[in-house]
GROMACS .gro file of C-alpha atoms in nm:
model
  153
    1ARG     CA    1   7.229   8.042   7.315
    2VAL     CA    2   7.527   7.887   7.489
    3GLN     CA    3   7.738   8.190   7.393
    4LEU     CA    4   7.470   8.427   7.530
    5TYR     CA    5   7.467   8.244   7.863
    6ALA     CA    6   7.849   8.253   7.871
    7GLU     CA    7   7.839   8.630   7.815
    8LEU     CA    8   7.566   8.661   8.078
    9GLY     CA    9   7.776   8.469   8.330
   10SER     CA   10   8.082   8.678   8.253
   11ALA     CA   11   7.888   9.003   8.296
   12LEU     CA   12   7.731   8.884   8.622
   13GLY     CA   13   8.069   8.771   8.753
   14ALA     CA   14   8.229   9.106   8.673
   15ALA     CA   15   7.940   9.303   8.826
   16GLY     CA   16   7.949   9.085   9.137
   17GLN     CA   17   8.324   9.121   9.186
   18LEU     CA   18   8.318   9.498   9.136
   19ALA     CA   19   8.020   9.536   9.372
   20SER     CA   20   8.204   9.325   9.629
   21ASP     CA   21   8.516   9.543   9.592
   22CYS     CA   22   8.305   9.854   9.652
   23HIS     CA   23   8.136   9.704   9.956
   24ASP     CA   24   8.468   9.597  10.104
   25ILE     CA   25   8.636   9.935  10.069
   26PHE     CA   26   8.344  10.173  10.117
   27GLN     CA   27   8.102   9.996  10.349
   28ALA     CA   28   8.250   9.702  10.541
   29ARG     CA   29   8.356   9.774  10.896
   30HIS     CA   30   8.695   9.610  10.832
   31SER     CA   31   8.827   9.614  10.475
   32ARG     CA   32   8.989   9.280  10.405
   33ASP     CA   33   9.120   9.410  10.074
   34LEU     CA   34   9.304   9.700  10.237
   35ALA     CA   35   9.426   9.476  10.519
   36HIS     CA   36   9.571   9.232  10.264
   37GLY     CA   37   9.712   9.498  10.032
   38ALA     CA   38   9.480   9.409   9.742
   39ARG     CA   39   9.465   9.660   9.459
   40THR     CA   40   9.098   9.647   9.366
   41LEU     CA   41   8.918   9.861   9.107
   42PRO     CA   42   8.855  10.168   9.327
   43ILE     CA   43   9.227  10.181   9.409
   44ALA     CA   44   9.333  10.119   9.049
   45LEU     CA   45   9.104  10.397   8.924
   46HIS     CA   46   9.242  10.636   9.180
   47LEU     CA   47   9.603  10.548   9.102
   48GLU     CA   48   9.534  10.596   8.733
   49ALA     CA   49   9.424  10.954   8.800
   50LEU     CA   50   9.732  11.040   9.008
   51SER     CA   51  10.082  11.134   8.901
   52GLY     CA   52  10.406  11.252   9.054
   53HIS     CA   53  10.432  11.296   9.428
   54LYS     CA   54  10.056  11.246   9.482
   55ARG     CA   55  10.081  10.900   9.328
   56ARG     CA   56  10.394  10.815   9.531
   57ASP     CA   57  10.226  10.936   9.852
   58PHE     CA   58   9.914  10.730   9.787
   59LEU     CA   59  10.122  10.420   9.705
   60ARG     CA   60  10.313  10.470  10.031
   61LEU     CA   61   9.982  10.496  10.217
   62LEU     CA   62   9.860  10.174  10.050
   63ASP     CA   63  10.181  10.000  10.158
   64GLN     CA   64  10.113  10.108  10.518
   65ALA     CA   65   9.747  10.007  10.513
   66PRO     CA   66   9.791   9.633  10.586
   67LYS     CA   67   9.969   9.716  10.912
   68ASP     CA   68   9.805  10.045  11.009
   69VAL     CA   69   9.435  10.105  11.081
   70ALA     CA   70   9.479  10.481  11.048
   71ALA     CA   71   9.632  10.436  10.702
   72ARG     CA   72   9.336  10.218  10.596
   73SER     CA   73   9.098  10.486  10.720
   74HIS     CA   74   9.291  10.752  10.529
   75VAL     CA   75   9.281  10.543  10.209
   76ARG     CA   76   8.903  10.501  10.245
   77HIS     CA   77   8.852  10.872  10.307
   78THR     CA   78   9.068  10.963  10.008
   79LEU     CA   79   8.878  10.725   9.779
   80ILE     CA   80   8.540  10.852   9.900
   81GLN     CA   81   8.638  11.214   9.846
   82SER     CA   82   8.775  11.133   9.501
   83GLY     CA   83   8.442  11.008   9.365
   84ARG     CA   84   8.571  10.655   9.295
   85LEU     CA   85   8.257  10.496   9.440
   86ARG     CA   86   8.046  10.676   9.184
   87HIS     CA   87   8.278  10.567   8.902
   88CYS     CA   88   8.274  10.204   9.022
   89ALA     CA   89   7.895  10.207   9.060
   90PHE     CA   90   7.858  10.309   8.697
   91LEU     CA   91   8.094  10.031   8.587
   92VAL     CA   92   7.889   9.780   8.788
   93GLU     CA   93   7.580   9.912   8.611
   94VAL     CA   94   7.742   9.867   8.269
   95TYR     CA   95   7.793   9.497   8.347
   96CYS     CA   96   7.440   9.468   8.488
   97GLN     CA   97   7.296   9.615   8.168
   98LYS     CA   98   7.509   9.382   7.959
   99ALA     CA   99   7.376   9.087   8.160
  100LEU     CA  100   7.017   9.207   8.110
  101SER     CA  101   7.077   9.241   7.736
  102CYS     CA  102   7.213   8.885   7.715
  103LEU     CA  103   6.919   8.761   7.919
  104ARG     CA  104   6.666   8.922   7.686
  105ARG     CA  105   6.833   8.770   7.380
  106ALA     CA  106   6.863   8.425   7.543
  107ASP     CA  107   6.489   8.429   7.621
  108PRO     CA  108   6.487   8.181   7.913
  109LEU     CA  109   6.177   8.037   8.074
  110PRO     CA  110   5.997   8.289   8.302
  111GLN     CA  111   6.108   8.133   8.632
  112GLY     CA  112   6.474   8.130   8.526
  113ARG     CA  113   6.448   8.481   8.388
  114GLN     CA  114   6.307   8.616   8.715
  115SER     CA  115   6.578   8.447   8.922
  116ILE     CA  116   6.852   8.602   8.709
  117VAL     CA  117   6.684   8.944   8.703
  118SER     CA  118   6.669   8.929   9.083
  119ILE     CA  119   7.044   8.865   9.101
  120ILE     CA  120   7.113   9.155   8.866
  121GLN     CA  121   6.889   9.386   9.070
  122ARG     CA  122   7.078   9.294   9.388
  123LEU     CA  123   7.411   9.382   9.222
  124SER     CA  124   7.302   9.711   9.067
  125PHE     CA  125   7.350  10.035   9.258
  126PHE     CA  126   7.067  10.187   9.052
  127GLY     CA  127   6.819   9.926   8.940
  128GLY     CA  128   6.543   9.716   9.070
  129LYS     CA  129   6.186   9.742   9.180
  130ASN     CA  130   6.259   9.591   9.521
  131GLU     CA  131   6.185   9.886   9.752
  132LYS     CA  132   6.357   9.732  10.057
  133LEU     CA  133   6.670   9.677   9.853
  134LYS     CA  134   6.645  10.024   9.700
  135THR     CA  135   6.610  10.182  10.046
  136ARG     CA  136   6.911   9.991  10.181
  137LYS     CA  137   7.127  10.086   9.883
  138ASN     CA  138   7.006  10.445   9.898
  139ARG     CA  139   7.112  10.466  10.262
  140CYS     CA  140   7.453  10.324  10.171
  141TRP     CA  141   7.484  10.553   9.869
  142ASN     CA  142   7.383  10.865  10.061
  143SER     CA  143   7.627  10.792  10.341
  144PHE     CA  144   7.907  10.899  10.109
  145ALA     CA  145   7.944  11.275  10.065
  146CYS     CA  146   8.079  11.234   9.712
  147CYS     CA  147   7.756  11.076   9.595
  148LYS     CA  148   7.479  11.268   9.771
  149HIS     CA  149   7.378  11.461   9.461
  150LEU     CA  150   7.299  11.142   9.265
  151GLN     CA  151   6.944  11.010   9.263
  152TRP     CA  152   6.809  10.662   9.202
  153MET     CA  153   6.725  10.596   8.839
   0.00000   0.00000   0.00000
């Protein structure tokens, strides 16, 4: 059981960090990650898909972002148009599902189980029975043109 809880914690930590990265780049008014030059998952995924001059241009834009609000805005727009939010959301969901699987196998007491399920539901872009949470995430999700065709599962 200790190993299951370790895996659960690792999956929750990964989901939480990736969800935080997405919020910072795609939703926060001021992206601390872009302002500090951090290369988070959405940026890494985008860089991985680029080559040649497009990659060099995007890296140059990232280098300008800590000092230039317009460059940060351009990075955000580029990432939104590229579909990176959708890709990141699915990766968050993979970790959420892994956490749920570990939780089922660990078979905790009901109160503990519900607390952990609640955390997982808050992290997931897709899951949860909490209608207020679902509505808030749906508004966030639908605010990005690249994701409007996706529906809640």
